[in-house]
Amino acid sequence: LTYGGPRMAIYPTLVEMAKREDEAVLPLWKKFLCGASAGGAASMTGVPSEVALVRMAADNKLAPNDPARRNYTGVVNAITRIVNEEGVKALWGGGGPTVARAILINAGQLATYSQAKETIASNTPLTGIPLQFVSSLVSATVAVALSCPADVVKSRMQNMQPGEFSGPFSCMQKLVKQEGVGSLWKGYTPAVVKLAPHTVISFIILDNLTKKFLGKEAL
């Protein structure tokens, strides 16, 4: 609610603003800029809850008696304790990588979906939902490829112990040095499997609802 909705609303608005009168179709580079801007702007509102969820998920992987466990009882408890124990600023821990991830994933997801629909429609007989379905799958694979390094860094920073990393670049350097370049794309396949259904369902619903009520597809 704090991220997905706003980015979907901001993107088509930016696309219309970026389109010149003599442009029937927006160039791909402008679509990427619009997608990146929409994702970056919407992402900051969701950082605190994401920090809480990342830490709670990390707790579940540790033994019950592990001293590294934080033992939050829920999202509200996690946010409250983070503020009390580490300060308000800690709620936006990993905020930089989170925004970077949102910029990359939305540039890939939103822009690629729009471009894929145009390209596939002009080169194949696909229309309607089949066209939207295939375009959504293309969108998901590109989005994860672009955003995976930022996602890995974001998760490591949000779950880091105090002083473990000095910033996103420090985190990335240590990961590459200790685990290799491939570590930046850890979890690529599960991420695609996770993102693809969400992308397909949300984009098809959004496009068809806006077409029904506004007379044109949103993306």
mmCIF file of C-alpha atoms in Angstrom:
data_model
loop_
_atom_site.group_PDB
_atom_site.id
_atom_site.type_symbol
_atom_site.label_atom_id
_atom_site.label_comp_id
_atom_site.label_asym_id
_atom_site.label_seq_id
_atom_site.Cartn_x
_atom_site.Cartn_y
_atom_site.Cartn_z
ATOM 1 C CA LEU A 1 0.000 0.000 0.000
ATOM 2 C CA THR A 2 2.789 2.421 0.852
ATOM 3 C CA TYR A 3 4.867 1.535 -2.214
ATOM 4 C CA GLY A 4 3.076 -0.516 -4.873
ATOM 5 C CA GLY A 5 0.082 1.781 -5.288
ATOM 6 C CA PRO A 6 1.978 5.070 -5.533
ATOM 7 C CA ARG A 7 4.484 3.793 -8.091
ATOM 8 C CA MET A 8 1.680 2.521 -10.338
ATOM 9 C CA ALA A 9 -0.031 5.910 -10.143
ATOM 10 C CA ILE A 10 3.125 7.983 -10.604
ATOM 11 C CA TYR A 11 4.498 6.128 -13.661
ATOM 12 C CA PRO A 12 1.702 6.781 -16.186
ATOM 13 C CA THR A 13 1.510 10.384 -14.994
ATOM 14 C CA LEU A 14 5.215 10.867 -15.659
ATOM 15 C CA VAL A 15 4.905 9.148 -19.045
ATOM 16 C CA GLU A 16 2.229 11.629 -20.122
ATOM 17 C CA MET A 17 4.303 14.543 -18.840
ATOM 18 C CA ALA A 18 7.433 13.313 -20.652
ATOM 19 C CA LYS A 19 5.719 12.762 -24.002
ATOM 20 C CA ARG A 20 6.131 15.544 -26.549
ATOM 21 C CA GLU A 21 3.264 16.457 -28.851
ATOM 22 C CA ASP A 22 5.076 14.946 -31.839
ATOM 23 C CA GLU A 23 5.800 11.644 -30.019
ATOM 24 C CA ALA A 24 3.220 8.956 -30.664
ATOM 25 C CA VAL A 25 5.305 6.489 -28.650
ATOM 26 C CA LEU A 26 7.638 7.409 -25.800
ATOM 27 C CA PRO A 27 11.301 6.412 -26.420
ATOM 28 C CA LEU A 28 12.666 3.593 -24.259
ATOM 29 C CA TRP A 29 15.154 5.837 -22.438
ATOM 30 C CA LYS A 30 12.329 8.133 -21.337
ATOM 31 C CA LYS A 31 10.331 5.126 -20.132
ATOM 32 C CA PHE A 32 13.310 4.030 -18.055
ATOM 33 C CA LEU A 33 13.597 7.508 -16.521
ATOM 34 C CA CYS A 34 9.873 7.580 -15.729
ATOM 35 C CA GLY A 35 9.976 4.102 -14.185
ATOM 36 C CA ALA A 36 13.072 4.931 -12.157
ATOM 37 C CA SER A 37 11.562 8.198 -10.893
ATOM 38 C CA ALA A 38 8.274 6.536 -9.936
ATOM 39 C CA GLY A 39 10.026 3.741 -8.066
ATOM 40 C CA GLY A 40 12.452 6.006 -6.242
ATOM 41 C CA ALA A 41 9.767 8.438 -5.127
ATOM 42 C CA ALA A 42 7.437 5.697 -3.875
ATOM 43 C CA SER A 43 10.087 3.581 -2.162
ATOM 44 C CA MET A 44 10.997 5.828 0.751
ATOM 45 C CA THR A 45 7.586 5.477 2.404
ATOM 46 C CA GLY A 46 7.959 1.707 2.730
ATOM 47 C CA VAL A 47 11.486 1.520 4.163
ATOM 48 C CA PRO A 48 10.646 1.330 7.925
ATOM 49 C CA SER A 49 8.271 -1.610 7.576
ATOM 50 C CA GLU A 50 10.700 -3.353 5.243
ATOM 51 C CA VAL A 51 13.539 -2.969 7.757
ATOM 52 C CA ALA A 52 11.323 -4.589 10.405
ATOM 53 C CA LEU A 53 10.342 -7.470 8.116
ATOM 54 C CA VAL A 54 13.932 -8.145 7.007
ATOM 55 C CA ARG A 55 15.111 -8.328 10.620
ATOM 56 C CA MET A 56 12.221 -10.573 11.655
ATOM 57 C CA ALA A 57 12.923 -12.913 8.751
ATOM 58 C CA ALA A 58 16.596 -13.056 9.744
ATOM 59 C CA ASP A 59 15.591 -13.971 13.312
ATOM 60 C CA ASN A 60 13.704 -16.992 12.019
ATOM 61 C CA LYS A 61 16.903 -18.392 10.527
ATOM 62 C CA LEU A 62 18.757 -18.273 13.859
ATOM 63 C CA ALA A 63 18.650 -20.743 16.753
ATOM 64 C CA PRO A 64 16.315 -19.719 19.624
ATOM 65 C CA ASN A 65 19.275 -19.191 21.962
ATOM 66 C CA ASP A 66 21.440 -17.324 19.426
ATOM 67 C CA PRO A 67 22.555 -13.986 20.967
ATOM 68 C CA ALA A 68 22.163 -12.323 17.570
ATOM 69 C CA ARG A 69 18.378 -12.836 17.669
ATOM 70 C CA ARG A 70 16.403 -9.664 18.255
ATOM 71 C CA ASN A 71 13.151 -11.477 19.159
ATOM 72 C CA TYR A 72 10.712 -8.902 17.830
ATOM 73 C CA THR A 73 7.089 -9.900 18.443
ATOM 74 C CA GLY A 74 5.717 -8.112 15.377
ATOM 75 C CA VAL A 75 6.224 -5.228 12.957
ATOM 76 C CA VAL A 76 4.959 -2.579 15.402
ATOM 77 C CA ASN A 77 7.151 -3.973 18.192
ATOM 78 C CA ALA A 78 10.129 -4.054 15.839
ATOM 79 C CA ILE A 79 9.666 -0.448 14.728
ATOM 80 C CA THR A 80 9.141 0.723 18.317
ATOM 81 C CA ARG A 81 12.247 -1.068 19.587
ATOM 82 C CA ILE A 82 14.367 0.136 16.681
ATOM 83 C CA VAL A 83 13.398 3.743 17.464
ATOM 84 C CA ASN A 84 14.021 3.298 21.206
ATOM 85 C CA GLU A 85 17.239 1.320 20.917
ATOM 86 C CA GLU A 86 18.856 2.726 17.766
ATOM 87 C CA GLY A 87 17.065 5.992 16.973
ATOM 88 C CA VAL A 88 14.604 7.035 14.266
ATOM 89 C CA LYS A 89 17.347 7.139 11.648
ATOM 90 C CA ALA A 90 17.755 3.361 11.937
ATOM 91 C CA LEU A 91 14.263 2.893 10.453
ATOM 92 C CA TRP A 92 15.777 4.003 7.170
ATOM 93 C CA GLY A 93 18.799 1.736 7.524
ATOM 94 C CA GLY A 94 19.596 0.493 4.052
ATOM 95 C CA GLY A 95 17.479 3.340 2.684
ATOM 96 C CA GLY A 96 20.017 4.118 -0.015
ATOM 97 C CA PRO A 97 20.108 0.557 -1.385
ATOM 98 C CA THR A 98 16.314 0.374 -1.013
ATOM 99 C CA VAL A 99 15.831 3.439 -3.196
ATOM 100 C CA ALA A 100 18.478 2.161 -5.623
ATOM 101 C CA ARG A 101 16.671 -1.176 -5.808
ATOM 102 C CA ALA A 102 13.321 0.543 -6.384
ATOM 103 C CA ILE A 103 14.812 2.730 -9.109
ATOM 104 C CA LEU A 104 16.333 -0.278 -10.876
ATOM 105 C CA ILE A 105 13.407 -2.663 -10.467
ATOM 106 C CA ASN A 106 10.848 -0.104 -11.626
ATOM 107 C CA ALA A 107 12.977 1.080 -14.513
ATOM 108 C CA GLY A 108 13.179 -2.566 -15.531
ATOM 109 C CA GLN A 109 9.647 -3.597 -14.643
ATOM 110 C CA LEU A 110 7.509 -0.658 -15.780
ATOM 111 C CA ALA A 111 9.585 0.524 -18.738
ATOM 112 C CA THR A 112 10.304 -2.986 -20.027
ATOM 113 C CA TYR A 113 6.629 -3.938 -19.790
ATOM 114 C CA SER A 114 5.582 -0.917 -21.850
ATOM 115 C CA GLN A 115 8.339 -1.499 -24.401
ATOM 116 C CA ALA A 116 7.728 -5.253 -24.596
ATOM 117 C CA LYS A 117 4.029 -4.717 -25.311
ATOM 118 C CA GLU A 118 4.834 -2.356 -28.179
ATOM 119 C CA THR A 119 7.547 -4.588 -29.657
ATOM 120 C CA ILE A 120 5.649 -7.869 -29.316
ATOM 121 C CA ALA A 121 2.411 -6.339 -30.640
ATOM 122 C CA SER A 122 4.168 -5.057 -33.759
ATOM 123 C CA ASN A 123 5.943 -8.357 -34.477
ATOM 124 C CA THR A 124 3.421 -11.016 -33.433
ATOM 125 C CA PRO A 125 -0.353 -11.547 -33.607
ATOM 126 C CA LEU A 126 -0.653 -11.383 -29.805
ATOM 127 C CA THR A 127 -3.177 -8.932 -28.383
ATOM 128 C CA GLY A 128 -5.063 -8.366 -25.135
ATOM 129 C CA ILE A 129 -4.336 -10.579 -22.138
ATOM 130 C CA PRO A 130 -1.909 -12.961 -23.955
ATOM 131 C CA LEU A 131 0.153 -9.920 -24.980
ATOM 132 C CA GLN A 132 0.046 -8.530 -21.449
ATOM 133 C CA PHE A 133 1.000 -11.922 -19.991
ATOM 134 C CA VAL A 134 4.109 -12.388 -22.158
ATOM 135 C CA SER A 135 5.159 -8.749 -21.685
ATOM 136 C CA SER A 136 4.833 -9.131 -17.913
ATOM 137 C CA LEU A 137 7.127 -12.174 -17.894
ATOM 138 C CA VAL A 138 9.753 -10.305 -19.919
ATOM 139 C CA SER A 139 9.386 -7.382 -17.543
ATOM 140 C CA ALA A 140 9.925 -9.514 -14.431
ATOM 141 C CA THR A 141 13.119 -11.174 -15.706
ATOM 142 C CA VAL A 142 14.691 -7.851 -16.720
ATOM 143 C CA ALA A 143 13.640 -6.130 -13.499
ATOM 144 C CA VAL A 144 15.229 -8.796 -11.285
ATOM 145 C CA ALA A 145 18.442 -8.817 -13.330
ATOM 146 C CA LEU A 146 18.802 -5.062 -12.838
ATOM 147 C CA SER A 147 17.790 -4.903 -9.188
ATOM 148 C CA CYS A 148 19.316 -8.057 -7.709
ATOM 149 C CA PRO A 149 22.691 -6.524 -6.675
ATOM 150 C CA ALA A 150 20.972 -3.612 -4.911
ATOM 151 C CA ASP A 151 18.547 -6.044 -3.286
ATOM 152 C CA VAL A 152 21.369 -8.187 -1.914
ATOM 153 C CA VAL A 153 23.217 -5.153 -0.550
ATOM 154 C CA LYS A 154 19.997 -3.730 0.927
ATOM 155 C CA SER A 155 19.178 -6.941 2.780
ATOM 156 C CA ARG A 156 22.718 -7.313 4.138
ATOM 157 C CA MET A 157 22.745 -3.709 5.380
ATOM 158 C CA GLN A 158 19.301 -3.868 6.954
ATOM 159 C CA ASN A 159 20.343 -6.966 8.866
ATOM 160 C CA MET A 160 23.920 -5.907 9.665
ATOM 161 C CA GLN A 161 25.406 -5.734 13.115
ATOM 162 C CA PRO A 162 26.497 -2.239 14.282
ATOM 163 C CA GLY A 163 29.676 -1.165 12.474
ATOM 164 C CA GLU A 164 29.746 -4.130 10.090
ATOM 165 C CA PHE A 165 29.567 -1.936 6.965
ATOM 166 C CA SER A 166 30.264 1.778 6.559
ATOM 167 C CA GLY A 167 27.849 2.110 3.649
ATOM 168 C CA PRO A 168 26.424 0.429 0.527
ATOM 169 C CA PHE A 169 29.732 0.502 -1.363
ATOM 170 C CA SER A 170 31.585 -0.958 1.617
ATOM 171 C CA CYS A 171 29.002 -3.728 1.782
ATOM 172 C CA MET A 172 29.285 -4.432 -1.946
ATOM 173 C CA GLN A 173 33.085 -4.475 -1.848
ATOM 174 C CA LYS A 174 33.153 -6.947 1.041
ATOM 175 C CA LEU A 175 30.604 -9.195 -0.665
ATOM 176 C CA VAL A 176 32.554 -9.290 -3.933
ATOM 177 C CA LYS A 177 35.869 -9.813 -2.112
ATOM 178 C CA GLN A 178 34.619 -12.561 0.199
ATOM 179 C CA GLU A 179 32.016 -14.312 -1.963
ATOM 180 C CA GLY A 180 32.730 -13.281 -5.568
ATOM 181 C CA VAL A 181 30.844 -11.146 -8.100
ATOM 182 C CA GLY A 182 28.176 -13.811 -8.462
ATOM 183 C CA SER A 183 27.110 -13.184 -4.867
ATOM 184 C CA LEU A 184 25.455 -9.952 -6.039
ATOM 185 C CA TRP A 185 22.951 -12.060 -7.974
ATOM 186 C CA LYS A 186 22.292 -14.573 -5.211
ATOM 187 C CA GLY A 187 18.655 -15.578 -5.238
ATOM 188 C CA TYR A 188 18.043 -14.457 -8.847
ATOM 189 C CA THR A 189 15.905 -17.435 -9.833
ATOM 190 C CA PRO A 190 13.722 -17.422 -6.677
ATOM 191 C CA ALA A 191 13.334 -13.666 -7.094
ATOM 192 C CA VAL A 192 12.054 -14.089 -10.665
ATOM 193 C CA VAL A 193 9.692 -16.854 -9.540
ATOM 194 C CA LYS A 194 8.438 -14.550 -6.796
ATOM 195 C CA LEU A 195 8.128 -11.391 -8.900
ATOM 196 C CA ALA A 196 6.689 -12.884 -12.095
ATOM 197 C CA PRO A 197 3.231 -13.866 -10.739
ATOM 198 C CA HIS A 198 2.877 -10.517 -8.967
ATOM 199 C CA THR A 199 3.894 -8.652 -12.130
ATOM 200 C CA VAL A 200 1.575 -10.659 -14.381
ATOM 201 C CA ILE A 201 -1.470 -10.335 -12.127
ATOM 202 C CA SER A 202 -1.022 -6.677 -11.158
ATOM 203 C CA PHE A 203 -0.161 -5.410 -14.639
ATOM 204 C CA ILE A 204 -2.984 -7.311 -16.354
ATOM 205 C CA ILE A 205 -5.522 -6.122 -13.792
ATOM 206 C CA LEU A 206 -4.267 -2.534 -13.900
ATOM 207 C CA ASP A 207 -4.190 -2.358 -17.694
ATOM 208 C CA ASN A 208 -7.646 -3.850 -18.127
ATOM 209 C CA LEU A 209 -9.289 -1.789 -15.386
ATOM 210 C CA THR A 210 -7.887 1.467 -16.721
ATOM 211 C CA LYS A 211 -8.887 0.486 -20.253
ATOM 212 C CA LYS A 212 -12.432 -0.241 -19.094
ATOM 213 C CA PHE A 213 -12.890 2.953 -17.078
ATOM 214 C CA LEU A 214 -10.503 5.407 -18.758
ATOM 215 C CA GLY A 215 -10.458 4.077 -22.297
ATOM 216 C CA LYS A 216 -6.726 3.304 -22.435
ATOM 217 C CA GLU A 217 -4.212 0.979 -20.784
ATOM 218 C CA ALA A 218 -2.227 2.461 -17.900
ATOM 219 C CA LEU A 219 1.189 1.040 -18.796
#
